[in-house]
XYZ file of C-alpha atoms in Angstrom:
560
model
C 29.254 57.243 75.122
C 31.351 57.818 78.578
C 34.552 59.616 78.063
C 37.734 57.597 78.912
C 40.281 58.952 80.858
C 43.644 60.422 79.519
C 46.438 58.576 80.406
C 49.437 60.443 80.933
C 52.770 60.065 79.364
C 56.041 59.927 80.978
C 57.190 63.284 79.403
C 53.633 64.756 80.470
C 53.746 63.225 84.296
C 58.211 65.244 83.869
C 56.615 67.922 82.819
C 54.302 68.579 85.367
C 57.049 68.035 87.949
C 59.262 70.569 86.194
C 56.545 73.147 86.402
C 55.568 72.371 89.950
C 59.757 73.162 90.697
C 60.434 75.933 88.978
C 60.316 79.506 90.131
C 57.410 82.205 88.892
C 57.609 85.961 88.887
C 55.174 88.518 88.222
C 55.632 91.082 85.330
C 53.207 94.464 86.018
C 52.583 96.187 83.021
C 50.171 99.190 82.659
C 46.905 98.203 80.434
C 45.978 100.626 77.003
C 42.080 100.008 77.112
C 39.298 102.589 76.454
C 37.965 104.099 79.673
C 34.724 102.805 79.100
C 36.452 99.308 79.666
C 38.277 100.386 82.431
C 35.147 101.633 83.918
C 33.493 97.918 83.328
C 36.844 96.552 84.583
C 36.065 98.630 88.279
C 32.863 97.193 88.427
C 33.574 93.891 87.913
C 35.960 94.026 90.821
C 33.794 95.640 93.118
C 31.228 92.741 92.184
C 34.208 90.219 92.958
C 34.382 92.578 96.146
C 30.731 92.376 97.512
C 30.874 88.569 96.601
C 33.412 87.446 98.584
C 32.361 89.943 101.593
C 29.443 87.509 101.332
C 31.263 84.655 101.474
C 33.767 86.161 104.183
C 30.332 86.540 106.257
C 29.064 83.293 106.012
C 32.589 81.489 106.643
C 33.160 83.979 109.744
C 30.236 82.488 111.544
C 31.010 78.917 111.473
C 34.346 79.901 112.135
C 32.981 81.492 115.549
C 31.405 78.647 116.627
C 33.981 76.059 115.327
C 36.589 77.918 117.807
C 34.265 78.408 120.295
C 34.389 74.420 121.167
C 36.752 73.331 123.646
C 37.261 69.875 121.170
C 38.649 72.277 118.636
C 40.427 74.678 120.871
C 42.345 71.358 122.262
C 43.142 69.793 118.474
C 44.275 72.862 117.760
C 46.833 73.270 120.857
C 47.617 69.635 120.395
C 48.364 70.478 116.850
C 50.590 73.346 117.201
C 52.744 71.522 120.349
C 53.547 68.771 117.704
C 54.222 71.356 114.771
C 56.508 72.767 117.385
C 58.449 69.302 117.908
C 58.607 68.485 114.162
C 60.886 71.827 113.550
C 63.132 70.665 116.122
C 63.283 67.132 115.042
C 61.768 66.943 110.912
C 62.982 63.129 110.759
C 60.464 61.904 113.408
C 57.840 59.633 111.582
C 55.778 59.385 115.340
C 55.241 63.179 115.631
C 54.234 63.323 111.634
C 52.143 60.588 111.763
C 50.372 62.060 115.630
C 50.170 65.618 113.741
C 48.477 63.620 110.759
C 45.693 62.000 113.396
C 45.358 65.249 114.430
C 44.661 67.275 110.859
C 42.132 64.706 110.159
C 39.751 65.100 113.097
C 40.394 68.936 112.773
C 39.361 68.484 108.944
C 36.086 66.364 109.984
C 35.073 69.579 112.385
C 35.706 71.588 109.942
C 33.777 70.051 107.303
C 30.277 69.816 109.826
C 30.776 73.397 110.739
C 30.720 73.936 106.896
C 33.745 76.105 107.215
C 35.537 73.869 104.361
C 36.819 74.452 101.444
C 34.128 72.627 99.736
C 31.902 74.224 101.367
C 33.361 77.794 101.000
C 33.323 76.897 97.098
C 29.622 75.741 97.026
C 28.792 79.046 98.390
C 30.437 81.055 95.772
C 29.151 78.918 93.253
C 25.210 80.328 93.998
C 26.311 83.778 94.213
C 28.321 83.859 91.371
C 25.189 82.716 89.247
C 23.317 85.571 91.360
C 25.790 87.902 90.030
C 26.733 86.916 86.970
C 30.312 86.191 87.284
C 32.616 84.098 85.782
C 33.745 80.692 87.193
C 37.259 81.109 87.216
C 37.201 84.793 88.476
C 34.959 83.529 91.213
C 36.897 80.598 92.476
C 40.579 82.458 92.171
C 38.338 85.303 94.861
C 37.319 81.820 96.777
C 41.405 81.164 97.162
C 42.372 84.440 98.530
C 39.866 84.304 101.147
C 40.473 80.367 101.982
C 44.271 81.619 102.744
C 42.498 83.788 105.345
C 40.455 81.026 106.595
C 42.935 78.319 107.108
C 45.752 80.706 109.067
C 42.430 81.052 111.425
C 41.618 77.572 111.459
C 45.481 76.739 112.528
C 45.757 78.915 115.233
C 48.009 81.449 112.837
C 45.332 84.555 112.760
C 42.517 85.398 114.929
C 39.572 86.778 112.219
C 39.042 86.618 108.620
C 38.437 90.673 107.583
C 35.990 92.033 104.980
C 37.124 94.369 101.797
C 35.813 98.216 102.434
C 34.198 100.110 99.423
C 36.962 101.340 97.333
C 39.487 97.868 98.204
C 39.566 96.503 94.957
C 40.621 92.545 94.802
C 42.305 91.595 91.656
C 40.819 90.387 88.759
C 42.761 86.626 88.184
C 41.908 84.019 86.012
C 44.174 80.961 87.242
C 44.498 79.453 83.622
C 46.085 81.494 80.448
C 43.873 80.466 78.225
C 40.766 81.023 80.602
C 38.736 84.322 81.599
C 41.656 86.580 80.768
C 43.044 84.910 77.550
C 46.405 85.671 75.706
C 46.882 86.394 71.940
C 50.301 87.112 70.088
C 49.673 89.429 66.916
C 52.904 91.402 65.247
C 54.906 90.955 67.429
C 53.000 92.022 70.777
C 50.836 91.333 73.519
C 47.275 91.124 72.928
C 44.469 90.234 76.185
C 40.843 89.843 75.829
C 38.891 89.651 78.630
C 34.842 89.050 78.246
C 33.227 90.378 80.970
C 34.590 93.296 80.344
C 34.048 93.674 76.596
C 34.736 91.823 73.469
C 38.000 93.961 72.300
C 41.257 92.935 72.464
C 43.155 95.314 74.262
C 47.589 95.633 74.693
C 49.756 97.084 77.151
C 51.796 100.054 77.386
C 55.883 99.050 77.718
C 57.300 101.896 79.402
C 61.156 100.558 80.114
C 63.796 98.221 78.650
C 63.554 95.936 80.972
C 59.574 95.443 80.430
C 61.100 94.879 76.856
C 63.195 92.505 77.840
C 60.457 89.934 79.598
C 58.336 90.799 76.882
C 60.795 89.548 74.212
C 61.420 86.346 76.266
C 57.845 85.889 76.419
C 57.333 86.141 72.830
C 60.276 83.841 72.216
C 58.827 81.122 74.634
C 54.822 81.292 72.146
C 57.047 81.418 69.304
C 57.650 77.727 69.998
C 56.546 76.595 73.268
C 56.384 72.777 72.574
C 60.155 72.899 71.994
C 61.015 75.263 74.781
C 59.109 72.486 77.728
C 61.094 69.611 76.027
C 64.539 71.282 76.152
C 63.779 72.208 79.749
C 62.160 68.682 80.748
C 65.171 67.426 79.107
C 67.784 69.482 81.262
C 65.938 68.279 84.329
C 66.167 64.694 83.772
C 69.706 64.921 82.076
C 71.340 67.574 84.871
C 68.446 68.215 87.544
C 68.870 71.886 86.822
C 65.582 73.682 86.248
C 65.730 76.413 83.731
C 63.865 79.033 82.907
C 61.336 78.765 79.931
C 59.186 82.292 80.515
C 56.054 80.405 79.801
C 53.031 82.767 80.871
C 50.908 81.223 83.700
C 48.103 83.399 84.193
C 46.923 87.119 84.165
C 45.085 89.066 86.712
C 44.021 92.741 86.261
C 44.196 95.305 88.901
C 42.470 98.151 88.909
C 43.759 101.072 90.816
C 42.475 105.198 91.133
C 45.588 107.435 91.339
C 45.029 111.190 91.053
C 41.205 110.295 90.170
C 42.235 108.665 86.826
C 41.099 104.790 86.339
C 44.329 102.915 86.260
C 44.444 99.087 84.909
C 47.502 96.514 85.166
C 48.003 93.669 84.153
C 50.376 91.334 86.626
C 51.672 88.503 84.588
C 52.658 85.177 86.251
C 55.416 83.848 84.532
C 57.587 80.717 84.939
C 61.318 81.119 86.023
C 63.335 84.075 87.324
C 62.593 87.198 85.881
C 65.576 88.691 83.589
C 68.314 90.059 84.712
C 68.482 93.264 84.233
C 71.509 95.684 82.650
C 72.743 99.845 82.277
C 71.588 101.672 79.379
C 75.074 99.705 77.581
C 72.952 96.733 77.320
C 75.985 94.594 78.633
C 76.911 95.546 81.970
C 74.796 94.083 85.282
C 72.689 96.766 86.757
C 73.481 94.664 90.004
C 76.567 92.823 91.180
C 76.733 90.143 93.875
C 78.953 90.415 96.517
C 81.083 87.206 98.487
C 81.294 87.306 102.176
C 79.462 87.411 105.607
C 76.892 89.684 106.440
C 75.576 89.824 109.928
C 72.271 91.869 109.945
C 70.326 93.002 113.502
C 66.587 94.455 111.970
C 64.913 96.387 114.238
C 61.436 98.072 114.517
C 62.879 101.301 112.286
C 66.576 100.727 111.432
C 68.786 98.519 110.397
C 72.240 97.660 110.939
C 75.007 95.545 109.217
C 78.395 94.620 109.066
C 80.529 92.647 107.007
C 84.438 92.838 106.305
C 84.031 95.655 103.501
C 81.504 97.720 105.109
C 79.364 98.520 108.097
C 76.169 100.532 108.489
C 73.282 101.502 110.373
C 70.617 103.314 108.511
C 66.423 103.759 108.916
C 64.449 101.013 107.386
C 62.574 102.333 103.980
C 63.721 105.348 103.510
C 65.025 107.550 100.030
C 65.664 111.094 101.342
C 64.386 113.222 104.306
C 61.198 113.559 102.208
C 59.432 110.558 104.160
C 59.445 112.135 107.238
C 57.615 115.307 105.604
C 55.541 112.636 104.100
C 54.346 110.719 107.559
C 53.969 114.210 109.475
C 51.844 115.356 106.253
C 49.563 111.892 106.418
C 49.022 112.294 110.407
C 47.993 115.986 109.851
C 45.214 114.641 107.450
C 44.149 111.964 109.728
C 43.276 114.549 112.536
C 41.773 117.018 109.691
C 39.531 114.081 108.556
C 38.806 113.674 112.603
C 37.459 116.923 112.885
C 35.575 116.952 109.749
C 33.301 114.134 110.792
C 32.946 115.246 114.037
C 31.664 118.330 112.832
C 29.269 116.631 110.426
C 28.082 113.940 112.610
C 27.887 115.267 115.955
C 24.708 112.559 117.315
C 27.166 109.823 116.451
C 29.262 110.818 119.853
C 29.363 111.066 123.251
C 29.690 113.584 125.172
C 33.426 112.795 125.966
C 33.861 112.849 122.318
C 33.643 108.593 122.805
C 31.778 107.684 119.414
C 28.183 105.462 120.254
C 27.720 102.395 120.092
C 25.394 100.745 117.673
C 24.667 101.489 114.173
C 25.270 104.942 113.214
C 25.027 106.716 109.607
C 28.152 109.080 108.924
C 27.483 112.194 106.224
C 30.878 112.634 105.019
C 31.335 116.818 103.667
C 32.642 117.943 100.165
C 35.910 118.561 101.741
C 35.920 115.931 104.546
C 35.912 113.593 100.714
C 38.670 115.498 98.707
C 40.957 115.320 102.379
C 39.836 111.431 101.915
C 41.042 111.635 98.102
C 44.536 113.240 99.038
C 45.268 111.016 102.014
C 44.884 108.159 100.134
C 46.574 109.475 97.228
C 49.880 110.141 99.849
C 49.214 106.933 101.428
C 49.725 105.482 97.872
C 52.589 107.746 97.465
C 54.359 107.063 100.804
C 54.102 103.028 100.282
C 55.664 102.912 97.020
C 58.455 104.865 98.016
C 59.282 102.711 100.964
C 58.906 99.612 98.586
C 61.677 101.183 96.397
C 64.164 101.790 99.441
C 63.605 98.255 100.640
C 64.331 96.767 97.440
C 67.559 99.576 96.918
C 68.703 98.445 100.749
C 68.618 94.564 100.103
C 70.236 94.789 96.257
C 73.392 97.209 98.544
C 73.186 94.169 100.529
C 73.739 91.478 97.819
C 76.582 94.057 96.524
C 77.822 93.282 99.840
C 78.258 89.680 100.280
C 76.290 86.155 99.884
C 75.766 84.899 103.275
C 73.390 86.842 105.737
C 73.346 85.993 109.282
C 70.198 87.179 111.068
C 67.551 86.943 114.394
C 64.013 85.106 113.166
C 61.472 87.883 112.585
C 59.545 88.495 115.746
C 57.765 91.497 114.925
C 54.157 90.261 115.505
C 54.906 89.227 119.095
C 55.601 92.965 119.432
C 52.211 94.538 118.621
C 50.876 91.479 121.185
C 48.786 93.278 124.127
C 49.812 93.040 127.657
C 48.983 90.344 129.527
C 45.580 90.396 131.735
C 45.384 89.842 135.584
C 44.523 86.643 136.636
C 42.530 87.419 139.909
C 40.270 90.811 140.836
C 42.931 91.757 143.447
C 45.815 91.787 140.732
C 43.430 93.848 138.748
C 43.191 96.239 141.363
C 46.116 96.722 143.105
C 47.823 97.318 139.054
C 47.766 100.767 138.017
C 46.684 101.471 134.170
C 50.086 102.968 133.853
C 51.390 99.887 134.471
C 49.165 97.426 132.377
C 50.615 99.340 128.757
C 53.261 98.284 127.384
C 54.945 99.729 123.800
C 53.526 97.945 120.527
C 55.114 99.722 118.397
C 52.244 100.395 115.708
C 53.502 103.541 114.258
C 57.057 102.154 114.209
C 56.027 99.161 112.223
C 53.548 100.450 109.968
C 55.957 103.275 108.504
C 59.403 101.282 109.146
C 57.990 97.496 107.723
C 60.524 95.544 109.003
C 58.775 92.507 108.167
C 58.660 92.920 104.165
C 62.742 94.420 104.717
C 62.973 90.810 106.542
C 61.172 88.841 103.963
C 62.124 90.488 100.772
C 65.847 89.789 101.738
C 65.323 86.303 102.472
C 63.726 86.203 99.087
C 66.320 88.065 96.579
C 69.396 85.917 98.620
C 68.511 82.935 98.149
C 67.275 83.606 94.478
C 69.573 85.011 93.388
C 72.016 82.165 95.055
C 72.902 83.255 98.131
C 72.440 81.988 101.397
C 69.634 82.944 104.224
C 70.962 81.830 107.571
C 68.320 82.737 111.274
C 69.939 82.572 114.308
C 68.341 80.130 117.579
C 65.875 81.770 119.513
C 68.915 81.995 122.685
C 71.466 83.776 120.457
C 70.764 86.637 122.494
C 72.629 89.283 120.469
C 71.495 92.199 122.427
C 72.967 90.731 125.548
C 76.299 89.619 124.942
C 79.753 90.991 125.646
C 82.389 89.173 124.058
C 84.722 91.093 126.281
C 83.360 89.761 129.598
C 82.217 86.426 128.208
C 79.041 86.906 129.798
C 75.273 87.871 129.019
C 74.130 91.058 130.388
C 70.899 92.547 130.414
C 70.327 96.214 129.026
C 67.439 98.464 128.603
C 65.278 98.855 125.914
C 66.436 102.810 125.827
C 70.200 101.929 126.403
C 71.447 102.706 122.908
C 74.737 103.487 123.712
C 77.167 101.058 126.488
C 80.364 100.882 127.579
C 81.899 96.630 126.950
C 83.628 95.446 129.810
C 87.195 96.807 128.282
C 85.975 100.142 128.559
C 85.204 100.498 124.228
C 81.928 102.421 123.572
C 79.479 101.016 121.482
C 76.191 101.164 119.420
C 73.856 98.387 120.023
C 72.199 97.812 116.794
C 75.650 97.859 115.164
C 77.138 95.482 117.723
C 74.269 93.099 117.321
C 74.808 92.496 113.866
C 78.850 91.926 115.003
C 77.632 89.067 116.741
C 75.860 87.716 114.395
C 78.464 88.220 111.510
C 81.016 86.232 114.159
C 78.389 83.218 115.208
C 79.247 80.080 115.642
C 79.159 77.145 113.100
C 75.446 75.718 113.869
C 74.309 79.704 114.883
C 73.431 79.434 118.696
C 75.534 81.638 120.054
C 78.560 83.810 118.941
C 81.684 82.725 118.465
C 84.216 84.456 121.108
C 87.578 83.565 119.489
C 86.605 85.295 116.145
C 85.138 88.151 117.824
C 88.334 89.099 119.423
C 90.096 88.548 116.283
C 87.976 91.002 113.923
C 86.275 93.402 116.591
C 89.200 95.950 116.328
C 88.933 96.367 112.571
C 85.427 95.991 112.569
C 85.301 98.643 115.402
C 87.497 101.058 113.707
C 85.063 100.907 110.624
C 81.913 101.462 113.477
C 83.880 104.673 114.570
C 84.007 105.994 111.192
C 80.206 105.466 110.584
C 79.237 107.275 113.867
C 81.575 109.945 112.755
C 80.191 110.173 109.171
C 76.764 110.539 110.734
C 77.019 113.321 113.179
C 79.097 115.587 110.369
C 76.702 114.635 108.118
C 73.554 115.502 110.128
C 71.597 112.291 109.155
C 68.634 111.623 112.038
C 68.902 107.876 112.621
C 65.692 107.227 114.631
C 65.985 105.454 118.523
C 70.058 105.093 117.552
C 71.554 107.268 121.089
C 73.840 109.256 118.168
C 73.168 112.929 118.471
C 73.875 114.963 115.255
């Protein structure tokens, strides 16, 4: 007998829109399992690791060829011209439905270079029988590396990369009732995951406010039926989308810090994640703040200003003990250097230039415990620059509601200079002159890009609002004294206006963009006259506060 299809009802077809609307966060909460479970747990990532590595290999060679075609290299400029056009004018039905043609022919190469995501999917399918794996782990691995695939396929990446031995991809099953399944028993938390082992296993709550998003939760399978109705309900009555807390999914992560086998457990759930209070139980850990904030990010600081404060402070960082931190991880680096080097000296030239060709490294007993306590400080050193970012942006929101800011550009920054078009050029240029800065270490230890896109994220969640500047704001040019743009060096911290008044240049950047203009393409000259000598006195006052107190801004021109 052939199955007939569900129809849906209304309030199913409402419901599904409500969930497709409404916000998800992700609770992390530490896993209490037996360490022979946790030990299963590693290896079933690490077989979700050597799987997809597969499938990464596979995918990266159609993707060579696809790219290699001039057809595809010209969709693909045509493509991003007309993606270009459609910011600048979204209500143009000619440019979507051009950029439309244009997708489809793209998809058809795609699909007979067998770089698809059919085809991607396929793949997985035969190894994951190879390998025993299941399904659902197997396809959520085939989404994480499709990401990669289409930012290559539309011109935003350049490779796909491979997980090394000891990069552990997340366990996730994208269904909560599915690979990683979710039980409620007195009153807590209970997960069972198969392939792993047949016991249920709970997690550890080590906070009130894990408490608090576990309560919710609990609240939410106490009834859930009633919960969706009352918030399809709200949406059809109001439009406002509440928050229900219904769990999504689950995905265990297995992590190895201090050489103990950690397990978490990173719940999706639907709608903003609690607020959270003081120890008083009534009292907002966080206020928000009402005003302007104009913000100039740069490659390792940041400065603001707004009319209650002003600032200008390093990007991720909680103390001087980062710097001891970074000097400690390069010292490793060039231990680890010499270590191999000493163990594998036929793997180099004799400028010390390592071979080409496949080469087997011996690593030493102590060339692996440096290994163990680099990464264990790398690990170290990246949380605590995720806490200062999230401590800067929350003093932020304190702050005001409104940021004013440039569009990120950081990635054009690490681009390599350009190459010579003819032999001459080539020759006549000296190497000196071919570098130019790309700021690596600057970016990797400062992430100005997370800073960027974590405060985009907790304004307008939390809602406030997220405003970028036009590309020709030009904020590092203008003097609203002289009504005119003038060009400064990179190194030029410090500069004189055309008045004569002395300023900093991150902190008058972000004065221009606290005083733009109505639409944001340029600032606005008549308010800047009117607030620069309050503003300014406040700017003094920081720069003073600085010096006395010794702090080491990094590439600011203030000497302590």
């Amino acid at each position: 007998m052939a199955r007939t299809k569900h129809e849906k009802t209304e309030y199913e077809k409402c419901r599904r829109v409500f969930r497709s609307q409404s916000a998800r966060h992700v609770l992390v909460l530490e896993v209490d399992m037996s360490e022979d479970m946790k030990r299963r747990a590693f290896s079933l990532s690490d077989r979700l690791r050597v799987c997809g590595n597969k499938l990464t290999a596979k995918l990266e060679k159609g993707l060579a060829q696809l790219i290699r075609t001039k057809k595809y290299r010209a969709l693909l400029k045509d493509y991003g011209e007309l993606t270009e056009r459609l910011k600048r004018s979204p209500d143009n039905e000619a440019i979507k439905k051009a950029r439309k043609e244009i997708a489809s022919k793209m998809s058809e190469m795609q699909k007979a270079y067998h770089v698809s995501w059919d085809d991607a999917c396929t793949y997985m399918q035969f190894l994951k029988d190879r390998d025993d794996l299941n399904s659902i782990f197997a396809l959520s691995r085939v989404e994480d590396i499709g990401a990669g695939v289409e930012k290559v396929l539309f011109g935003g990446a350049e490779t796909i990369h491979f997980k090394k031995r000891g990069e552990l991809p997340e366990i996730r099953a994208k269904q909560i009732n599915r690979g990683i399944v979710l039980y409620v028993a007195d009153g807590k938390l209970y997960f069972k995951c198969s392939n792993i082992g047949n016991e249920k296993f709970t997690t550890k709550i080590l906070d009130k406010f894990q408490q608090d998003e576990v309560n919710r939760l609990l609240d939410y399978l106490a009834s859930p039926e009633q919960k969706d109705e009352m918030a399809v309900s709200a949406m059809m009555e109001t439009g406002e989308i509440t928050d229900t807390f219904r769990p999504c999914y689950g995905a265990l992560v297995c992590k190895k810090i201090r050489g103990k086998l950690r397990v978490y457990m990173h719940l999706t759930i639907e709608g903003h994640a609690a607020p959270k209070y003081k120890t008083d139980g009534v009292t907002p850990r966080h206020t928000f703040g009402n005003g302007r904030i104009g913000i100039d990010i740069g490659t390792q600081t940041v400065a603001y200003t707004s009319d209650k404060e002003v600032g200008l402070k390093n990007l991720s960082e909680r103390g001087l003990s980062i710097f001891h931190a970074e000097k400690r991880e390069r010292q490793l680096l060039r231990k680890m250097d010499r270590s191999r080097r000493a163990t594998n000296p036929d793997n180099y030239n004799a400028d010390g230039t390592i071979k080409k060709g496949y080469k087997k490294w011996v690593k030493s007993k102590r060339y692996i415990e440096i290994q163990k306590e680099h990464a264990n400080l790398c690990r170290k050193n990246a949380e605590s620059r995720k806490y200062a970012i999230h401590e800067d942006v929350n003093h932020l929101r304190c702050i005001g509601d409104t940021v004013i800011t440039e569009p990120p550009n950081f990635k054009a920054l690490q681009k390599r200079a350009k190459q010579k078009d003819t032999q001459s050029a080539r020759e006549t240029t000296q190497k000196k002159n071919q570098r130019r800065k790309r700021f690596g270490k600057s970016l990797k230890n400062r992430c100005p890009g997370t800073f960027q896109a974590v405060l985009k994220t907790r304004f307008e969640m939390t809602g406030g609002v997220y405003h970028e500047v036009q590309k020709m704001f030009r904020a590092s040019q203008y003097d609203h004294t002289a009504d005119d743009y003038i060009k400064k060096k990179l190194s030029q911290r410090m500069f004189a206006l055309e008045d004569g008044e002395v300023v900093q240049r991150d902190w008058y950047s972000s004065f221009l963009l606290y005083n733009a203009n109505p639409d944001f393409s340029a600032p606005d000259r008549e308010t800047c006259l009117k607030t620069f000598g309050t503003l300014n006195e406040m700017h003094i006052k920081m720069i003073d506060y600085i010096k006395h107190a010794g702090i080491h801004v990094l590439n600011s021109g203030i000497a302590c």
